[in-house]
């Protein structure tokens, strides 16, 4: 099962209360026997700062900030390295660009960071949401009350395949990738694996507001058909995953399936909370060819309602809108 990580980047945005974040990153790196880099990324001084500071003071302040950041991180590295070998780097500039270009340059296959605490960050698209949109590798955002060991892992799948043929293939591969990662996390953590799919036949607000009339008996029949269709799609995915795994792994995991009728933008989060979920694995981009395209806002709205860790997965062929400079040599 090709879902383990080999080269992990842990992102810190300040020097406060970071030991638990690094401890979780070390735990994940150990579980995957992966290399680990800790990046302290800070916003550069505002561009207009040199308008209110003499030029030498502006340069001195920037250099002082960088020097102090490096000294702090070097001291922390000595402590953290006793638990697991790791590297550290300081970046001062634009965190999103520094992280994504770092992923492209050094071929990181997972980014780990703590979730942002500010309501406005979530509401207006803070760094977490922008990484879910634009980072080319999986992004694992830890919750503020992160547990040292996970007990419940959720794979959130979109089993609706009523799309053009070329898009169905992408969606099926994304679902299988989500399931692979969730299954691996569950195995490593000895956790319960839950699979959640929410479907909505007719948007409830349209029915409720009387825009269309619906035969209730016919609707119940249709809902039963959709449920059966999604259950068959899930069984097909599980069969494909089982063929990749060692014998009896699926029996060991005993995944619990939750196929729920409701409004996805609300019920994915509600179901996840009801399961006392520690981490949810979900797709944050559903279409290729549209850089940074969030699937209809469903993923973004769901993430903003969650209080657990989130692992965001991109579909095969995703192309980040952030690029390396053409003159920059990519390190192999």
Short mmCIF file of C-alpha atoms in Angstrom, two decimals:
data_model
loop_
_atom_site.label_atom_id
_atom_site.label_comp_id
_atom_site.label_asym_id
_atom_site.label_seq_id
_atom_site.Cartn_x
_atom_site.Cartn_y
_atom_site.Cartn_z
CA UNK A 1 0.00 0.00 0.00
CA UNK A 2 1.77 3.12 -1.23
CA UNK A 3 0.62 5.59 1.39
CA UNK A 4 3.58 5.99 3.71
CA UNK A 5 5.55 9.21 3.90
CA UNK A 6 9.30 9.40 3.37
CA UNK A 7 10.18 13.11 3.59
CA UNK A 8 8.20 15.22 6.06
CA UNK A 9 8.15 18.98 6.62
CA UNK A 10 6.88 20.27 9.98
CA UNK A 11 5.99 23.97 9.87
CA UNK A 12 6.17 26.25 12.92
CA UNK A 13 4.83 29.79 12.74
CA UNK A 14 6.21 31.06 16.06
CA UNK A 15 8.24 29.93 19.08
CA UNK A 16 5.34 29.44 21.50
CA UNK A 17 3.98 26.05 22.59
CA UNK A 18 5.55 24.18 19.70
CA UNK A 19 6.87 21.11 21.53
CA UNK A 20 3.59 19.21 21.11
CA UNK A 21 3.55 19.94 17.37
CA UNK A 22 7.11 18.71 16.96
CA UNK A 23 6.38 15.69 19.16
CA UNK A 24 3.51 14.69 16.87
CA UNK A 25 5.67 15.27 13.78
CA UNK A 26 8.37 13.05 15.30
CA UNK A 27 5.75 10.39 16.09
CA UNK A 28 4.52 10.43 12.47
CA UNK A 29 8.08 10.43 11.11
CA UNK A 30 9.01 7.47 13.34
CA UNK A 31 5.91 5.54 12.29
CA UNK A 32 6.80 6.05 8.63
CA UNK A 33 10.61 5.86 9.10
CA UNK A 34 10.74 9.19 7.27
CA UNK A 35 13.23 12.04 7.24
CA UNK A 36 12.02 15.13 9.09
CA UNK A 37 12.68 18.83 8.62
CA UNK A 38 11.40 21.54 10.98
CA UNK A 39 10.77 24.88 9.27
CA UNK A 40 10.22 28.06 11.28
CA UNK A 41 8.49 30.40 8.87
CA UNK A 42 7.91 34.04 9.77
CA UNK A 43 6.31 36.94 7.95
CA UNK A 44 8.83 39.48 6.69
CA UNK A 45 8.64 43.04 7.95
CA UNK A 46 5.90 44.91 6.04
CA UNK A 47 7.13 46.46 2.75
CA UNK A 48 6.26 49.95 3.99
CA UNK A 49 8.27 49.51 7.20
CA UNK A 50 11.29 51.11 5.55
CA UNK A 51 9.20 54.25 5.04
CA UNK A 52 9.04 54.83 8.80
CA UNK A 53 12.48 53.43 9.63
CA UNK A 54 15.86 54.55 8.40
CA UNK A 55 17.18 52.12 5.82
CA UNK A 56 19.96 50.80 8.08
CA UNK A 57 17.46 50.30 10.95
CA UNK A 58 15.13 48.37 8.64
CA UNK A 59 17.94 46.08 7.49
CA UNK A 60 19.25 45.71 11.06
CA UNK A 61 15.78 44.78 12.36
CA UNK A 62 15.30 42.15 9.66
CA UNK A 63 18.74 40.65 10.31
CA UNK A 64 18.17 40.71 14.06
CA UNK A 65 14.84 38.89 13.70
CA UNK A 66 16.43 36.23 11.49
CA UNK A 67 19.41 35.82 13.82
CA UNK A 68 17.24 35.40 16.91
CA UNK A 69 14.98 32.95 15.11
CA UNK A 70 17.95 30.84 14.03
CA UNK A 71 19.43 30.87 17.54
CA UNK A 72 16.13 29.74 19.07
CA UNK A 73 15.64 26.99 16.50
CA UNK A 74 19.23 25.75 16.90
CA UNK A 75 18.72 25.44 20.66
CA UNK A 76 15.45 23.57 20.14
CA UNK A 77 17.03 21.28 17.57
CA UNK A 78 19.47 19.97 20.19
CA UNK A 79 16.54 18.87 22.37
CA UNK A 80 14.29 17.54 19.61
CA UNK A 81 17.11 15.59 17.95
CA UNK A 82 17.47 13.45 21.07
CA UNK A 83 14.09 11.96 20.17
CA UNK A 84 14.59 11.63 16.42
CA UNK A 85 17.18 12.86 13.87
CA UNK A 86 15.95 15.99 12.12
CA UNK A 87 17.00 19.12 10.28
CA UNK A 88 15.91 22.71 10.82
CA UNK A 89 15.53 25.75 8.60
CA UNK A 90 14.37 29.34 9.10
CA UNK A 91 12.44 31.19 6.41
CA UNK A 92 11.45 34.86 6.67
CA UNK A 93 9.26 36.16 3.89
CA UNK A 94 5.90 34.83 2.67
CA UNK A 95 4.99 31.62 4.59
CA UNK A 96 2.71 30.14 1.91
CA UNK A 97 5.26 30.62 -0.85
CA UNK A 98 8.16 29.51 1.36
CA UNK A 99 6.35 26.29 2.31
CA UNK A 100 5.13 25.36 -1.18
CA UNK A 101 8.43 26.16 -2.90
CA UNK A 102 10.16 24.14 -0.18
CA UNK A 103 7.90 21.20 -1.01
CA UNK A 104 8.69 21.55 -4.71
CA UNK A 105 12.41 22.01 -4.17
CA UNK A 106 13.03 19.25 -1.63
CA UNK A 107 10.27 16.83 -2.63
CA UNK A 108 8.54 16.76 0.75
CA UNK A 109 5.59 14.37 0.62
CA UNK A 110 3.81 15.64 3.75
CA UNK A 111 3.45 19.02 5.47
CA UNK A 112 2.49 19.05 9.16
CA UNK A 113 1.47 22.15 11.12
CA UNK A 114 -0.74 23.26 13.99
CA UNK A 115 -4.15 24.69 13.10
CA UNK A 116 -4.56 28.44 13.23
CA UNK A 117 -6.34 29.74 16.27
CA UNK A 118 -7.94 32.91 14.96
CA UNK A 119 -11.58 32.88 13.81
CA UNK A 120 -10.78 35.48 11.16
CA UNK A 121 -7.97 33.28 9.81
CA UNK A 122 -10.48 30.54 9.16
CA UNK A 123 -13.20 32.86 7.93
CA UNK A 124 -11.09 34.74 5.40
CA UNK A 125 -8.73 31.97 4.34
CA UNK A 126 -5.68 31.81 6.57
CA UNK A 127 -2.53 29.82 5.89
CA UNK A 128 -4.18 26.45 6.62
CA UNK A 129 -6.88 26.89 3.98
CA UNK A 130 -4.39 28.25 1.45
CA UNK A 131 -2.15 25.24 1.97
CA UNK A 132 -5.13 22.92 1.49
CA UNK A 133 -5.79 24.75 -1.77
CA UNK A 134 -2.30 25.13 -3.17
CA UNK A 135 0.26 22.80 -1.56
CA UNK A 136 1.00 19.94 -3.99
CA UNK A 137 1.53 17.28 -1.28
CA UNK A 138 -0.78 16.14 1.53
CA UNK A 139 -1.21 18.63 4.37
CA UNK A 140 -1.75 17.37 7.93
CA UNK A 141 -3.13 20.12 10.19
CA UNK A 142 -3.14 19.22 13.86
CA UNK A 143 -5.99 20.37 16.06
CA UNK A 144 -5.31 22.70 18.98
CA UNK A 145 -6.20 19.87 21.39
CA UNK A 146 -4.22 17.23 19.57
CA UNK A 147 -4.10 13.79 21.19
CA UNK A 148 -0.85 11.89 21.47
CA UNK A 149 -2.52 8.80 20.00
CA UNK A 150 -5.53 8.63 17.71
CA UNK A 151 -8.48 6.37 18.51
CA UNK A 152 -10.84 7.18 15.61
CA UNK A 153 -9.79 7.85 12.03
CA UNK A 154 -12.28 8.97 9.38
CA UNK A 155 -11.93 8.65 5.62
CA UNK A 156 -14.37 11.11 4.02
CA UNK A 157 -15.22 9.93 0.51
CA UNK A 158 -17.19 11.46 -2.35
CA UNK A 159 -18.78 8.41 -3.99
CA UNK A 160 -20.88 10.41 -6.45
CA UNK A 161 -19.61 9.38 -9.88
CA UNK A 162 -22.25 11.13 -11.99
CA UNK A 163 -19.65 13.18 -13.84
CA UNK A 164 -17.95 13.06 -17.26
CA UNK A 165 -15.85 9.92 -17.77
CA UNK A 166 -12.48 11.67 -17.51
CA UNK A 167 -13.46 13.16 -14.15
CA UNK A 168 -14.86 9.90 -12.75
CA UNK A 169 -11.42 8.30 -13.04
CA UNK A 170 -9.81 11.16 -11.11
CA UNK A 171 -12.45 10.98 -8.37
CA UNK A 172 -12.11 7.21 -7.97
CA UNK A 173 -8.32 7.46 -7.67
CA UNK A 174 -8.67 10.27 -5.13
CA UNK A 175 -11.12 8.19 -3.06
CA UNK A 176 -8.74 5.22 -3.11
CA UNK A 177 -5.83 7.45 -2.09
CA UNK A 178 -7.86 8.88 0.82
CA UNK A 179 -8.77 5.37 1.90
CA UNK A 180 -5.13 4.22 1.69
CA UNK A 181 -3.90 7.05 3.90
CA UNK A 182 -6.71 6.66 6.43
CA UNK A 183 -6.16 2.89 6.62
CA UNK A 184 -2.44 3.34 7.17
CA UNK A 185 -2.98 5.88 9.94
CA UNK A 186 -5.51 3.56 11.59
CA UNK A 187 -3.07 0.64 11.41
CA UNK A 188 -0.15 2.62 12.82
CA UNK A 189 -2.26 4.07 15.62
CA UNK A 190 -4.26 0.87 16.31
CA UNK A 191 -7.31 3.06 15.80
CA UNK A 192 -10.84 2.43 14.56
CA UNK A 193 -11.27 3.26 10.87
CA UNK A 194 -14.54 4.93 9.88
CA UNK A 195 -15.60 5.61 6.30
CA UNK A 196 -18.04 8.49 5.85
CA UNK A 197 -20.01 9.43 2.74
CA UNK A 198 -22.83 11.96 2.72
CA UNK A 199 -25.23 12.16 -0.22
CA UNK A 200 -28.03 14.61 -0.98
CA UNK A 201 -30.58 13.70 -3.66
CA UNK A 202 -32.51 16.98 -3.82
CA UNK A 203 -31.10 20.01 -2.00
CA UNK A 204 -33.31 20.34 1.07
CA UNK A 205 -33.60 24.12 0.86
CA UNK A 206 -35.17 23.82 -2.61
CA UNK A 207 -37.79 21.37 -1.32
CA UNK A 208 -38.37 23.25 1.93
CA UNK A 209 -38.92 26.57 0.18
CA UNK A 210 -41.39 25.04 -2.23
CA UNK A 211 -39.44 25.66 -5.43
CA UNK A 212 -40.31 22.15 -6.64
CA UNK A 213 -42.91 19.58 -5.58
CA UNK A 214 -41.67 16.17 -4.54
CA UNK A 215 -43.51 12.87 -4.24
CA UNK A 216 -42.37 11.61 -0.85
CA UNK A 217 -42.82 7.93 -1.71
CA UNK A 218 -40.86 8.34 -4.92
CA UNK A 219 -38.17 10.26 -3.07
CA UNK A 220 -37.79 7.46 -0.53
CA UNK A 221 -37.41 4.99 -3.39
CA UNK A 222 -34.81 7.18 -5.07
CA UNK A 223 -32.89 7.65 -1.83
CA UNK A 224 -32.78 3.89 -1.32
CA UNK A 225 -31.40 3.45 -4.85
CA UNK A 226 -28.74 6.10 -4.27
CA UNK A 227 -27.77 4.50 -0.97
CA UNK A 228 -27.36 1.11 -2.68
CA UNK A 229 -25.36 2.72 -5.49
CA UNK A 230 -22.95 4.40 -3.05
CA UNK A 231 -22.65 1.23 -0.95
CA UNK A 232 -21.64 -0.73 -4.06
CA UNK A 233 -19.11 1.96 -4.98
CA UNK A 234 -17.63 1.73 -1.49
CA UNK A 235 -17.44 -2.08 -1.60
CA UNK A 236 -15.59 -1.79 -4.90
CA UNK A 237 -13.07 0.58 -3.32
CA UNK A 238 -12.59 -1.68 -0.31
CA UNK A 239 -12.03 -4.66 -2.59
CA UNK A 240 -9.38 -2.75 -4.51
CA UNK A 241 -7.69 -1.69 -1.27
CA UNK A 242 -7.84 -5.24 0.08
CA UNK A 243 -6.01 -6.50 -3.01
CA UNK A 244 -3.12 -4.14 -2.19
CA UNK A 245 -2.83 -5.10 1.48
CA UNK A 246 -1.36 -8.04 3.28
CA UNK A 247 -3.90 -10.81 3.98
CA UNK A 248 -6.43 -10.15 6.73
CA UNK A 249 -5.60 -6.44 7.12
CA UNK A 250 -9.15 -5.35 6.24
CA UNK A 251 -10.48 -7.92 8.73
CA UNK A 252 -8.10 -6.46 11.32
CA UNK A 253 -9.21 -2.89 10.60
CA UNK A 254 -12.93 -3.77 10.49
CA UNK A 255 -13.86 -0.37 9.01
CA UNK A 256 -17.21 1.03 10.06
CA UNK A 257 -19.21 2.45 7.15
CA UNK A 258 -21.43 5.50 7.47
CA UNK A 259 -23.45 6.33 4.35
CA UNK A 260 -25.57 9.27 5.39
CA UNK A 261 -28.35 11.16 3.63
CA UNK A 262 -28.12 14.89 4.26
CA UNK A 263 -26.51 18.15 3.25
CA UNK A 264 -22.78 17.36 2.77
CA UNK A 265 -21.55 20.78 3.87
CA UNK A 266 -23.15 20.19 7.25
CA UNK A 267 -23.40 16.42 7.73
CA UNK A 268 -19.76 15.50 7.00
CA UNK A 269 -18.65 17.61 9.96
CA UNK A 270 -21.62 16.55 12.13
CA UNK A 271 -21.00 12.86 11.51
CA UNK A 272 -17.28 13.30 12.11
CA UNK A 273 -17.96 14.99 15.45
CA UNK A 274 -20.45 12.30 16.49
CA UNK A 275 -17.73 9.67 15.98
CA UNK A 276 -15.36 11.50 18.34
CA UNK A 277 -12.90 11.70 15.47
CA UNK A 278 -9.22 12.41 16.10
CA UNK A 279 -8.23 12.83 12.45
CA UNK A 280 -10.16 13.02 9.17
CA UNK A 281 -8.59 12.28 5.79
CA UNK A 282 -10.36 14.06 2.95
CA UNK A 283 -9.89 15.46 -0.54
CA UNK A 284 -9.40 19.22 -0.58
CA UNK A 285 -9.29 19.52 -4.36
CA UNK A 286 -11.59 17.47 -6.57
CA UNK A 287 -10.73 18.61 -10.08
CA UNK A 288 -7.49 18.76 -11.99
CA UNK A 289 -6.74 21.46 -14.53
CA UNK A 290 -8.06 24.16 -12.20
CA UNK A 291 -5.19 25.09 -9.84
CA UNK A 292 -6.29 25.44 -6.25
CA UNK A 293 -9.90 24.48 -7.01
CA UNK A 294 -11.78 23.50 -3.84
CA UNK A 295 -14.61 21.09 -4.61
CA UNK A 296 -17.63 23.36 -4.65
CA UNK A 297 -16.69 24.86 -1.30
CA UNK A 298 -17.75 21.63 0.45
CA UNK A 299 -14.25 20.78 1.64
CA UNK A 300 -13.55 24.31 2.78
CA UNK A 301 -16.82 24.68 4.71
CA UNK A 302 -16.35 21.25 6.27
CA UNK A 303 -12.82 22.02 7.45
CA UNK A 304 -14.00 25.22 9.12
CA UNK A 305 -16.52 23.23 11.20
CA UNK A 306 -14.11 20.54 12.39
CA UNK A 307 -12.34 20.36 15.74
CA UNK A 308 -10.06 17.44 14.90
CA UNK A 309 -6.87 17.02 12.90
CA UNK A 310 -7.28 17.12 9.11
CA UNK A 311 -5.21 15.42 6.42
CA UNK A 312 -5.94 17.04 3.06
CA UNK A 313 -5.21 15.00 -0.07
CA UNK A 314 -4.89 16.29 -3.65
CA UNK A 315 -5.98 14.34 -6.75
CA UNK A 316 -3.51 12.79 -9.13
CA UNK A 317 -2.38 15.42 -11.64
CA UNK A 318 -2.91 18.39 -9.32
CA UNK A 319 -0.72 21.32 -10.38
CA UNK A 320 -0.02 23.94 -7.74
CA UNK A 321 -0.41 27.55 -8.92
CA UNK A 322 2.79 28.37 -6.99
CA UNK A 323 5.89 27.57 -9.03
CA UNK A 324 9.63 27.55 -8.57
CA UNK A 325 11.50 30.28 -10.38
CA UNK A 326 12.52 29.00 -13.82
CA UNK A 327 16.14 29.84 -13.09
CA UNK A 328 16.08 27.80 -9.87
CA UNK A 329 17.60 24.36 -9.96
CA UNK A 330 15.39 21.76 -8.31
CA UNK A 331 17.40 19.65 -5.89
CA UNK A 332 17.08 15.92 -6.38
#
